[in-house]
Amino acid sequence: MTTLSPTTSPLIQGNQIPRKRLYGIMAEFHDPAALMAAADKVRLAGFRWWDCHTPFPVHGLDQAMGIKRTILPVLVFGAGLTGTTIGFCLQAFTNAASFSIWALVWVTGYPFLISGKPLISLPAFIPVMFELAILLSALSAVGIMFLFNGLPRWNHPLLSNKRFLRVTDDRFFIVIESRDPRFFASRTEQFLKDLGAKTVEMVEA
Amino acid sequence: MSSLPVNRQTALPGFQESDNTAENPGVRAPLVLNMNRFGQVTRQVCQVAESKKPPFAWYAAFTISLSLVGLLGFCVNYLIFTGVGVWGLNNPVMWAFDITNFVFWVGIGHAGTLISAILFLFRQKWRTGINRFAEAMTIFAVICAGLFPGIHVGRVWLAYWLFPIPNQMDMWPQFRSPLLWDVFAVGTYFTVSFVFWFVGMVPDLATLRDRATGRIQQFAYGLFALGWRGSNRHWHRYERAYLLLAALSTPLVLSVHSVVSFDFAVSQVPGWHTTIFPPYFVAGAIFSGFAMVVTLAVPARQLFGLKDLITLRHLDNMNKIILVTGCMVGYAYSMEFFIAWYSGAMYEGFAFINRAFGQYWWAYWIMVSCNVITPQLFWFKRIRTSIPIMFALCLVVNIGMWFERFVIIVTSLANDFLPTSWDFFTPTWVDMGTMLGAFGLFGTLFLLFCRYLPMIAIAEVKATMPQANPHWSGYAAHDGHGHAGDNSGGWAKPSFASPDALRSPGSGPDGGPSAP
């Protein structure tokens, strides 16, 4: 990554195609308040392919960016129901069924008569059903979250930017990607500068 | 601002520990002391993992722990190659140290989940200072706990029978047994706690990755940071997932120790067969777990210079929880006794009289004095905020809670229905060695964690700082007052709570960097 100073860079003159592909323009802020105000304006300017990067979740930034609520909880609820069902079927089959099913190999249930309880003794099955519901929900909450976030992804244009390293420390960034239809290098750069960014910098792809 | 030196206690001559335990209605007590920049928090936490050499005490503790792991390895192998006869078990007392240790360690784990999940749901921001290493403690405690049922099954090589694995014998676990519920409860508990811990750590691993200078560190932290880059679109889903994990872990943690208590309560043994067991066990677990958190936090904050992040207020709050749960445990002890008499059940009545005055009377009174009597000292604020006294009291609680499990398990079994089969359990050296070894395993894992991973949730702590609020008035207004590193000193002053200061933080007489 070479740092391209905005004024001398050939990159932004007349929005010509750069020698290296441009990932986007990155604006740096020093505190959450400035970032929030800027994010509000970026959203109002109609950008779509842009993001804020912060060391910690900033309260209210979702609204400022206009992020829609994720459907994650609905999917996790589904996973919980699946876990409960698996828990019930597992116990009912292994301890109460006398037929065979194919689960990678042929397996046969065993009707287990113990302490005079009915074969399908639901109260005794509840702990395992509950635990499997929790297990599947928790794993899917995390799995789906990372999937939707596109993580793990170990290579990213931003990760090779020196200045961006401080995003996990104490700096706040707005990045507008070049694939945004409203992106126009010189104009977008000026736009970000006008938002009060401390530095504005091109990020190569 | 990046040029400000890291505010380490040792770096400041004549520095007194800041006291942020005073209650000042209308002003939120600061949770981060002597720092008002995000970068200072980052550096203070990361310096532990980034320092070339840990303090000498770390090496000393690590050597001791590691040799105890050696002892554990020897005892476990000796047990496996010889048989469970090497323990002091006998015919009525078929569970003793093994299950006592199992319940003890599972209980220890519960404080971590309580801090990470329940306090999160209750929006208790002080949890951020302690949640990371409390969660780590949970995981390591559950590892120690899992060891004991694993080796006490006798034929260790058949331990996989616990799981419903299709096999050529068409043999399945018996799902109506509480012991099998335990397998699922503890297994789920470990998995979910681990995931919770890891997910919480990803942004902080990214911090370590971005600060790392060595190739190995960059690779290792980078690998586990999963390419986290603080995107707000990511944070949005991340926070949702974290909230869901907290909401799922809360009933989970209550269920786990309830299921552990079912191991006893579902049986017919007098002294075990009581309905109070699930809530009583859960309260006891939280009680012992918090005592362990304080036991670990006190030396850790001292050793690694984290007194500004794990403040006296955190310790004070934890001691209050220890007091509350200690009272709950005391209530459960007396209620057990009352019901033993009130039920009119002869065996139950005998079991409890025998507990307090029978052959294990000493164990019972150790339990009562450690768990019910001494924690009452925490009613006094001077004691709750005195580091040496709280450390000693928490050690006492740890001992008391170990004895509680011993009393429940061994006294009930040793004198059961038939007086002809009564016996006395005496531990052998293998029992003792395995118990000490488990502490060594716990210590080793914990010390490695302290050394190489972010011990405090950096991102979460930053989010609780007043500066993280987008409506905070900003640094510029404060720099002129020369208040860098002074957000603890002034907050308790009466003048600070003046309506003026509250209405517009930043314009008050104290400059107001610590106003919420």
XYZ file of C-alpha atoms in Angstrom:
721
model
C 0.000 0.000 0.000
C 1.348 3.356 -0.928
C -0.112 6.357 0.748
C -1.322 8.713 -1.890
C -1.502 12.249 -0.815
C -4.714 13.725 -2.171
C -3.262 16.783 -3.859
C -0.302 15.306 -5.700
C -1.818 11.982 -6.586
C -2.303 11.338 -10.259
C -5.036 9.009 -9.173
C -7.710 11.527 -8.540
C -7.046 13.934 -11.350
C -10.044 13.818 -13.622
C -11.118 10.503 -12.123
C -8.867 8.518 -14.451
C -8.525 4.800 -14.034
C -5.730 4.253 -11.538
C -2.823 1.976 -12.266
C -3.814 -0.142 -9.337
C -7.493 -0.711 -8.808
C -9.055 1.520 -6.230
C -10.939 -0.121 -3.377
C -12.341 3.062 -1.987
C -11.677 6.213 -0.041
C -11.114 6.131 3.652
C -11.765 9.041 5.997
C -10.373 9.064 9.504
C -12.066 10.539 12.550
C -10.827 10.870 16.092
C -14.000 10.556 18.085
C -17.409 8.910 17.841
C -19.331 12.182 17.701
C -17.588 13.327 14.542
C -18.034 9.890 13.009
C -21.752 9.871 13.790
C -22.326 13.266 12.250
C -20.371 12.288 9.158
C -22.128 8.930 8.828
C -25.463 10.685 8.855
C -24.378 12.841 5.945
C -22.902 9.972 3.952
C -26.192 8.148 4.211
C -28.133 11.255 3.169
C -25.811 11.682 0.185
C -27.225 8.382 -1.057
C -24.178 6.123 -0.908
C -24.850 2.420 -0.654
C -21.453 0.668 -0.658
C -19.914 2.255 2.364
C -19.197 1.401 5.943
C -18.050 2.781 9.266
C -15.208 1.079 11.094
C -14.910 1.538 14.827
C -12.912 0.009 17.702
C -16.134 -0.713 19.578
C -19.827 -0.617 18.682
C -20.899 3.026 18.739
C -24.346 3.520 20.141
C -26.726 5.000 17.597
C -24.455 4.507 14.611
C -26.780 1.885 13.147
C -29.515 4.494 12.869
C -27.122 7.095 11.511
C -26.021 4.638 8.819
C -29.536 3.397 8.231
C -28.690 -0.255 8.824
C -31.710 -2.511 8.752
C -32.195 -4.898 11.658
C -30.678 -8.268 10.962
C -32.920 -11.300 10.639
C -30.425 -13.303 12.692
C -32.795 -13.846 15.688
C -35.438 -15.432 13.458
C -32.941 -17.922 12.078
C -31.644 -18.664 15.557
C -35.183 -19.335 16.726
C -35.500 -21.841 13.894
C -32.276 -23.496 15.000
C -33.621 -23.717 18.536
C -36.771 -25.457 17.335
C -34.637 -27.838 15.274
C -32.546 -28.643 18.333
C -35.637 -29.388 20.397
C -36.999 -31.658 17.681
C -33.707 -33.490 17.273
C -33.562 -33.923 21.054
C -37.000 -35.453 21.179
C -36.516 -37.711 18.154
C -33.134 -38.901 19.369
C -34.477 -39.967 22.743
C -37.769 -41.338 21.483
C -35.994 -43.396 18.844
C -33.115 -44.734 20.911
C -35.115 -45.443 24.079
C -38.607 -46.227 22.804
C -38.561 -47.388 19.178
C -38.107 -50.941 18.007
C -37.572 -50.257 14.308
C -34.443 -49.507 12.310
C -33.543 -46.361 10.461
C -30.633 -45.485 8.266
C -28.389 -42.833 9.853
C -25.163 -43.372 7.898
C -25.417 -46.958 9.130
C -28.502 -48.976 9.957
C -29.390 -48.425 13.600
C -32.133 -49.943 15.696
C -33.874 -48.390 18.673
C -34.252 -50.206 21.956
C -37.478 -49.926 23.972
C -35.933 -49.282 27.337
C -38.273 -50.080 30.226
C -36.860 -48.508 33.307
C -38.298 -47.676 36.721
C -41.824 -48.222 35.459
C -41.775 -45.100 33.349
C -43.642 -44.952 30.051
C -41.509 -45.513 26.953
C -41.991 -41.933 25.838
C -41.543 -40.177 29.157
C -41.544 -36.565 28.124
C -40.594 -34.978 31.483
C -37.440 -37.084 31.593
C -36.647 -36.114 28.007
C -36.893 -32.375 28.618
C -33.353 -31.721 29.906
C -31.705 -33.162 26.790
C -34.206 -31.471 24.472
C -33.519 -28.175 26.218
C -29.749 -28.537 26.074
C -29.795 -29.419 22.381
C -32.040 -26.438 21.684
C -29.546 -24.146 23.398
C -26.582 -25.811 21.712
C -27.954 -25.480 18.196
C -29.197 -21.922 18.744
C -25.906 -20.735 20.179
C -23.797 -22.347 17.476
C -26.066 -21.061 14.734
C -26.163 -17.546 16.216
C -22.400 -17.372 15.948
C -22.114 -19.299 12.703
C -24.755 -17.274 10.888
C -23.357 -14.022 12.245
C -19.920 -14.756 10.830
C -21.417 -16.063 7.592
C -23.462 -12.901 7.041
C -20.447 -10.779 7.936
C -18.347 -12.566 5.360
C -15.877 -13.674 8.006
C -13.429 -15.262 8.351
C -11.712 -13.356 5.592
C -8.028 -12.887 6.214
C -7.223 -10.714 3.215
C -8.928 -7.414 2.772
C -7.759 -4.187 1.149
C -8.334 -2.307 4.396
C -6.257 -4.717 6.421
C -3.136 -3.847 4.448
C -3.506 -0.124 5.085
C -1.109 1.174 7.727
C -3.338 3.946 8.954
C -6.300 1.608 9.227
C -4.459 -0.505 11.805
C -5.623 1.862 14.508
C -9.264 1.001 13.869
C -8.942 -1.623 16.588
C -7.362 0.904 18.922
C -8.748 4.439 18.959
C -9.567 5.592 15.427
C -12.868 5.755 13.574
C -13.152 5.409 9.817
C -15.676 5.853 7.077
C -14.888 3.957 3.898
C -16.782 4.590 0.676
C -16.119 1.859 -1.849
C -15.334 2.573 -5.474
C -18.079 0.246 -6.631
C -20.726 2.592 -5.337
C -22.624 4.139 -8.272
C -22.231 7.590 -6.745
C -18.509 7.167 -6.256
C -16.349 9.610 -8.158
C -12.859 9.729 -6.741
C -12.149 13.433 -6.612
C -15.652 14.478 -5.681
C -16.058 11.794 -3.023
C -12.722 12.725 -1.562
C -13.723 16.350 -1.276
C -17.060 15.282 0.172
C -15.326 13.312 2.938
C -12.934 16.157 3.657
C -15.856 18.510 4.061
C -17.322 16.164 6.640
C -14.506 17.051 8.996
C -12.305 14.000 8.506
C -8.815 14.321 9.981
C -7.297 12.506 7.029
C -8.677 11.241 3.755
C -6.850 8.557 1.893
C -7.234 6.267 -1.115
C -7.247 2.541 -0.456
C -6.001 0.260 -3.204
C -7.733 -2.966 -3.914
C -2.845 12.178 22.349
C -1.058 9.052 21.370
C 2.026 10.512 22.994
C 0.511 10.284 26.444
C 2.362 7.718 28.511
C 0.552 4.613 29.635
C -0.821 5.296 33.059
C 0.605 2.377 34.943
C 0.412 2.334 38.662
C 4.060 1.584 38.981
C 4.967 4.524 36.827
C 3.413 7.037 39.165
C 5.377 7.753 42.323
C 3.345 7.842 45.491
C 0.278 6.637 43.676
C -2.597 5.614 45.901
C -5.200 3.187 44.693
C -8.120 5.235 43.421
C -11.344 4.672 45.271
C -14.384 4.713 43.055
C -16.663 2.866 45.439
C -18.455 5.905 46.824
C -22.094 6.180 45.864
C -22.991 9.498 44.343
C -26.586 9.515 43.111
C -26.887 11.263 39.821
C -23.345 10.568 38.696
C -22.303 7.228 37.391
C -19.135 5.994 39.020
C -16.266 5.684 36.556
C -15.300 2.142 35.633
C -11.999 3.102 34.055
C -9.666 5.085 36.251
C -6.794 7.409 35.405
C -7.410 7.088 31.680
C -9.572 9.069 29.333
C -8.225 7.965 25.967
C -9.198 4.784 24.207
C -5.582 4.191 23.293
C -4.591 4.061 26.946
C -6.990 1.200 27.560
C -5.646 -0.652 24.544
C -2.079 -0.262 25.705
C -2.736 -1.154 29.289
C -4.395 -4.435 28.371
C -2.091 -5.323 25.488
C 1.129 -4.675 27.366
C 0.565 -7.918 29.251
C 0.583 -10.022 26.098
C 3.176 -7.842 24.379
C 5.784 -7.676 27.110
C 8.877 -9.707 26.411
C 8.866 -11.271 29.836
C 6.061 -11.720 32.336
C 6.694 -10.808 35.994
C 8.699 -13.240 38.117
C 5.599 -14.238 40.069
C 4.116 -15.535 36.823
C 7.047 -17.914 36.347
C 6.825 -19.049 39.949
C 3.088 -19.718 39.736
C 3.496 -21.410 36.373
C 6.198 -23.742 37.650
C 4.065 -24.794 40.600
C 0.986 -25.269 38.442
C 2.851 -27.237 35.828
C 4.350 -29.591 38.404
C 0.868 -30.170 39.773
C -0.224 -31.054 36.249
C 2.540 -33.626 36.288
C 1.132 -35.001 39.514
C -2.326 -35.084 37.947
C -1.008 -36.975 34.950
C 0.679 -39.489 37.204
C -2.372 -40.006 39.419
C -4.746 -40.360 36.478
C -2.493 -42.848 34.737
C -1.992 -44.782 37.945
C -5.762 -44.903 38.348
C -6.381 -46.054 34.802
C -3.692 -48.730 34.855
C -4.608 -50.017 38.325
C -8.336 -49.419 38.774
C -10.601 -47.185 40.846
C -9.584 -49.169 43.919
C -6.661 -46.787 44.297
C -9.156 -44.217 45.531
C -10.548 -44.464 49.040
C -14.015 -45.455 47.805
C -15.824 -48.294 49.582
C -19.159 -50.010 49.311
C -21.640 -47.403 50.479
C -19.375 -44.460 49.590
C -19.022 -44.972 45.844
C -18.818 -41.281 45.102
C -16.420 -39.147 47.072
C -13.563 -36.917 45.975
C -14.214 -37.511 42.278
C -17.778 -36.200 42.258
C -17.009 -33.593 44.916
C -14.357 -32.177 42.626
C -16.650 -32.435 39.623
C -19.428 -30.439 41.299
C -16.920 -27.994 42.777
C -15.370 -27.200 39.399
C -18.661 -26.982 37.529
C -19.819 -24.568 40.220
C -16.708 -22.424 39.835
C -17.531 -22.014 36.189
C -20.919 -20.511 36.850
C -19.693 -17.088 37.895
C -18.108 -16.556 34.493
C -21.344 -17.192 32.657
C -23.285 -15.168 35.175
C -20.991 -12.208 34.578
C -20.946 -12.581 30.827
C -24.618 -13.392 30.315
C -26.860 -12.366 33.189
C -25.072 -9.131 34.038
C -25.061 -8.351 30.325
C -28.835 -8.723 30.131
C -29.165 -6.512 33.199
C -26.929 -3.897 31.523
C -24.404 -3.973 34.346
C -21.543 -2.166 32.683
C -19.020 -3.043 35.355
C -19.037 -6.577 34.001
C -16.797 -5.473 31.127
C -13.755 -5.183 33.378
C -13.958 -8.753 34.573
C -15.974 -10.739 32.056
C -13.127 -11.921 29.831
C -11.050 -13.651 32.460
C -14.131 -14.837 34.318
C -15.234 -16.545 31.097
C -11.781 -18.028 30.683
C -12.045 -19.257 34.245
C -15.365 -20.890 33.336
C -13.861 -22.795 30.450
C -10.847 -23.997 32.402
C -13.031 -24.943 35.361
C -15.331 -26.971 33.119
C -12.286 -28.726 31.652
C -11.233 -29.699 35.193
C -14.807 -30.723 35.984
C -15.104 -32.883 32.878
C -11.981 -34.788 33.841
C -13.507 -36.306 36.967
C -16.596 -38.101 35.648
C -14.400 -39.167 32.754
C -11.943 -41.005 34.989
C -14.425 -42.194 37.591
C -16.371 -44.351 35.115
C -13.767 -47.015 35.809
C -13.235 -48.380 32.327
C -12.115 -45.102 30.823
C -11.763 -46.601 27.357
C -15.532 -47.124 27.314
C -16.388 -43.530 28.230
C -17.762 -43.051 24.716
C -20.766 -45.135 25.817
C -22.001 -41.916 27.357
C -22.783 -40.595 23.902
C -25.490 -41.844 21.560
C -23.085 -43.175 18.952
C -24.469 -45.831 16.598
C -22.656 -49.064 17.385
C -22.674 -52.685 16.378
C -24.275 -53.711 19.683
C -27.302 -51.454 19.098
C -26.694 -50.196 22.586
C -27.938 -46.751 23.561
C -27.585 -44.492 26.570
C -30.490 -44.487 28.990
C -32.014 -41.064 28.559
C -34.155 -41.168 31.692
C -31.038 -41.011 33.867
C -29.892 -37.685 35.311
C -26.309 -38.801 34.772
C -26.922 -38.720 31.046
C -28.636 -35.342 31.267
C -25.408 -34.227 32.879
C -23.399 -35.317 29.855
C -25.564 -33.148 27.620
C -25.770 -30.249 30.082
C -22.045 -30.036 30.777
C -21.157 -30.712 27.132
C -23.460 -27.929 25.958
C -22.237 -25.668 28.713
C -18.629 -26.100 27.703
C -19.338 -25.584 24.006
C -21.509 -22.511 24.485
C -19.157 -20.957 27.050
C -16.244 -21.494 24.723
C -18.054 -19.956 21.767
C -19.182 -17.021 23.904
C -15.641 -16.434 25.113
C -14.141 -16.714 21.663
C -16.696 -14.482 19.958
C -16.192 -11.843 22.614
C -12.459 -12.050 22.074
C -12.420 -11.684 18.267
C -12.317 -7.848 18.220
C -9.598 -7.866 20.884
C -7.571 -10.463 19.021
C -7.814 -8.087 16.073
C -6.370 -5.372 18.318
C -3.442 -7.610 19.223
C -3.028 -8.536 15.553
C -2.886 -4.906 14.499
C -0.343 -4.060 17.187
C 1.807 -7.151 16.774
C 5.328 -6.664 15.512
C 6.595 -10.240 15.312
C 5.660 -12.502 12.405
C 4.475 -15.307 14.678
C 2.256 -13.014 16.709
C 0.836 -11.416 13.576
C 0.034 -14.808 12.134
C -1.375 -16.370 15.296
C -3.493 -13.434 16.410
C -4.448 -12.757 12.809
C -5.610 -16.315 12.297
C -7.976 -16.235 15.242
C -9.093 -12.644 14.707
C -10.794 -14.014 11.568
C -10.091 -10.816 9.651
C -12.143 -8.619 11.953
C -11.981 -4.992 10.832
C -14.470 -3.255 13.087
C -17.046 -2.722 10.371
C -20.218 -1.288 11.800
C -22.306 -3.568 9.605
C -20.419 -6.403 11.285
C -20.788 -4.888 14.739
C -24.523 -4.715 14.178
C -24.876 -8.470 13.651
C -22.160 -9.150 16.190
C -24.063 -7.322 18.905
C -27.259 -9.159 17.987
C -25.458 -12.490 18.149
C -23.825 -11.530 21.439
C -27.187 -10.571 22.912
C -28.650 -13.870 21.722
C -25.749 -15.785 23.241
C -26.306 -13.987 26.533
C -30.022 -14.725 26.400
C -29.306 -18.391 25.640
C -26.578 -18.753 28.238
C -28.743 -17.412 31.031
C -31.212 -20.325 31.111
C -28.319 -22.614 30.215
C -26.259 -21.725 33.273
C -29.294 -22.171 35.504
C -30.048 -25.512 33.870
C -26.520 -26.863 34.158
C -26.243 -26.772 37.898
C -29.892 -27.786 38.220
C -29.073 -30.880 36.182
C -25.968 -31.468 38.304
C -28.201 -31.296 41.374
C -30.573 -33.813 39.722
C -27.734 -36.324 39.929
C -28.521 -36.275 43.623
C -32.098 -35.032 43.935
C -33.569 -37.618 41.539
C -32.116 -40.469 43.591
C -33.725 -41.852 46.771
C -30.796 -41.332 49.127
C -31.747 -39.410 52.301
C -30.019 -36.055 52.288
C -30.084 -35.963 48.479
C -33.739 -36.418 47.635
C -34.871 -32.816 48.150
C -36.640 -30.356 45.901
C -34.592 -27.402 47.111
C -31.495 -28.771 45.392
C -31.643 -27.022 41.989
C -31.898 -23.414 43.252
C -29.632 -24.225 46.184
C -26.959 -25.625 43.876
C -27.216 -22.704 41.474
C -26.839 -20.167 44.295
C -23.910 -22.130 45.693
C -22.298 -22.285 42.265
C -22.507 -18.528 41.804
C -21.243 -18.024 45.337
C -18.181 -20.196 44.838
C -17.597 -18.898 41.326
C -17.486 -15.277 42.402
C -15.168 -16.174 45.233
C -12.864 -17.742 42.636
C -13.109 -14.693 40.372
C -12.025 -12.461 43.257
C -9.284 -14.929 44.195
C -7.915 -14.682 40.650
C -8.620 -10.999 40.059
C -6.780 -9.723 43.108
C -3.354 -11.124 42.172
C -3.900 -10.644 38.429
C -4.670 -6.919 38.640
C -1.707 -6.469 40.942
C 0.707 -8.485 38.841
C -0.190 -7.103 35.435
C -0.909 -3.505 36.447
C -4.625 -3.579 35.680
C -5.857 -1.755 38.760
C -7.377 1.001 36.671
C -9.572 -1.443 34.788
C -10.380 -3.947 37.519
C -11.092 -1.285 40.077
C -12.051 -1.479 43.701
C -15.618 -0.925 42.643
C -15.569 -4.133 40.608
C -14.266 -6.045 43.593
C -16.749 -4.346 45.896
C -19.625 -5.334 43.601
C -18.437 -8.918 43.450
C -18.147 -9.074 47.212
C -21.747 -7.894 47.461
C -22.802 -10.758 45.199
C -20.806 -13.151 47.367
C -22.649 -11.829 50.401
C -26.063 -12.241 48.771
C -25.430 -15.726 47.438
C -23.781 -16.696 50.737
C -27.006 -15.746 52.499
C -28.986 -17.799 49.968
C -26.769 -20.780 50.646
C -27.204 -20.269 54.393
C -30.959 -20.122 53.902
C -30.817 -23.372 51.934
C -28.839 -25.080 54.713
C -31.398 -24.108 57.324
C -34.357 -24.904 55.072
C -32.964 -28.385 54.398
C -32.795 -28.955 58.115
C -36.281 -27.586 58.663
C -37.806 -29.770 55.946
C -35.972 -32.828 57.271
C -37.812 -32.300 60.539
C -41.094 -30.988 59.123
C -41.510 -33.772 56.552
C -41.527 -36.319 59.356
C -39.410 -38.600 57.180
C -37.340 -40.634 59.615
C -34.381 -41.276 57.302
C -34.258 -37.668 56.159
C -34.283 -36.458 59.759
C -31.492 -38.847 60.659
C -29.413 -37.857 57.645
C -29.344 -34.237 58.720
C -28.740 -34.812 62.420
C -25.970 -37.141 61.333
C -24.517 -34.509 59.019
C -24.138 -31.987 61.806
C -23.243 -34.308 64.677
C -22.213 -37.633 63.090
C -18.840 -38.911 62.018
C -18.341 -36.016 59.587
C -19.412 -33.271 61.990
C -16.181 -31.371 61.384
C -16.769 -31.191 57.635
C -20.266 -29.857 58.221
C -19.116 -27.114 60.574
C -16.245 -26.132 58.294
C -18.854 -25.733 55.591
C -21.200 -23.649 57.740
C -18.526 -21.404 59.168
C -16.842 -20.816 55.793
C -19.989 -20.315 53.727
C -22.471 -18.718 56.069
C -20.654 -17.090 58.960
C -17.478 -15.534 57.561
C -19.075 -14.000 54.426
C -21.266 -11.950 56.769
C -18.205 -9.754 57.252
C -18.929 -8.438 53.760
C -21.738 -6.363 55.214
C -19.018 -3.885 56.139
C -17.757 -1.706 53.363
C -14.308 -1.439 54.863
C -13.983 -5.205 54.517
C -15.489 -5.314 51.028
C -12.894 -2.822 49.871
C -9.885 -4.196 51.705
C -7.794 -6.225 49.286
C -6.074 -8.568 51.789
C -9.243 -9.284 53.763
C -11.389 -9.962 50.706
C -8.712 -12.244 49.308
C -8.584 -14.219 52.547
C -12.363 -14.389 52.813
C -12.688 -15.605 49.242
C -10.146 -18.348 49.856
C -12.231 -19.347 52.861
C -15.349 -19.436 50.678
C -13.548 -21.630 48.144
C -12.646 -24.065 50.895
C -16.144 -23.949 52.341
C -17.782 -24.637 49.017
C -15.519 -27.601 48.376
C -16.560 -28.962 51.762
C -20.222 -28.339 50.989
C -20.075 -30.794 48.104
C -18.084 -33.234 50.198
C -20.656 -33.039 52.992
C -23.609 -33.525 50.663
C -22.045 -36.458 48.844
C -20.117 -38.361 51.462
C -22.242 -37.968 54.611
C -25.371 -39.039 52.750
C -23.717 -42.126 51.288
C -21.657 -43.221 54.297
C -24.703 -43.613 56.550
C -27.571 -44.673 54.327
C -30.595 -46.916 55.008
C -28.810 -49.998 56.331
C -26.616 -49.483 59.403
C -24.833 -52.783 58.639
C -23.354 -51.313 55.480
C -22.243 -48.015 57.010
C -18.650 -47.086 56.449
C -16.220 -44.215 56.651
C -14.490 -42.665 53.658
C -10.821 -41.796 53.996
C -9.060 -40.283 50.996
C -5.891 -41.946 49.696
C -2.879 -40.124 48.323
C -4.254 -40.660 44.813
C -7.455 -38.848 45.796
C -5.431 -35.969 47.179
C -3.029 -35.916 44.248
C -5.834 -35.813 41.700
C -7.560 -32.998 43.540
C -4.381 -30.919 43.795
C -3.521 -31.786 40.207
C -6.832 -30.384 39.002
C -5.958 -27.087 40.659
C -2.641 -27.262 38.837
C -4.374 -27.835 35.502
C -6.667 -24.906 36.169
C -3.758 -22.692 37.163
C -1.644 -23.652 34.167
C -4.407 -22.911 31.676
C -5.262 -19.664 33.424
C -1.670 -18.455 33.537
C -1.189 -19.219 29.841
C -4.369 -17.311 29.108
C -3.170 -14.293 31.111
C 0.114 -14.291 29.291
C -1.009 -14.599 25.701
C -4.576 -13.428 25.348
C -6.348 -10.136 26.093
C -7.290 -10.548 29.739
C -9.798 -7.710 29.647
C -12.453 -7.115 27.008
C -10.783 -4.080 25.419
C -13.578 -3.164 23.026
C -16.276 -3.590 25.640
C -14.426 -1.530 28.239
C -13.972 1.272 25.731
C -17.675 1.247 24.996
C -18.430 1.903 28.675
C -16.188 4.968 28.837
C -17.964 8.308 28.789
C -15.884 9.234 25.756
C -17.563 6.462 23.782
C -20.873 8.236 23.905
C -21.334 10.148 20.636
C -23.029 12.880 22.626
C -19.997 13.391 24.792
C -18.696 16.866 24.258
C -15.288 15.842 22.965
C -11.691 16.122 23.948
C -11.159 19.684 22.828
C -13.301 21.086 25.619
C -11.316 19.206 28.237
C -7.775 19.436 27.147
C -7.677 23.036 28.224
C -8.503 22.025 31.765
C -5.469 19.822 31.938
C -7.525 16.911 33.090
C -5.854 14.083 31.251
C -5.701 11.097 33.535
C -7.893 12.629 36.158
C -11.304 11.182 35.603
C -11.410 9.491 38.961
C -10.095 12.041 41.336
C -12.790 14.611 41.001
C -15.873 12.597 40.432
C -16.763 12.049 44.051
C -16.360 15.659 45.018
C -19.702 17.199 45.901
C -19.126 20.068 43.527
C -19.023 17.663 40.655
C -22.617 16.643 41.152
C -23.795 20.203 40.919
C -26.741 20.562 38.553
C -24.578 22.591 36.243
C -22.097 19.786 35.803
C -24.855 17.269 35.269
C -26.723 19.280 32.706
C -23.814 19.900 30.414
C -20.830 17.706 31.005
C -17.777 19.599 30.002
C -18.910 22.958 31.266
C -18.829 22.045 34.926
C -16.200 23.285 37.309
C -14.348 20.005 37.100
C -14.152 19.848 33.371
C -16.249 16.740 33.455
C -14.314 14.086 31.585
C -15.928 11.537 33.848
C -19.515 12.640 33.423
C -21.520 9.859 31.841
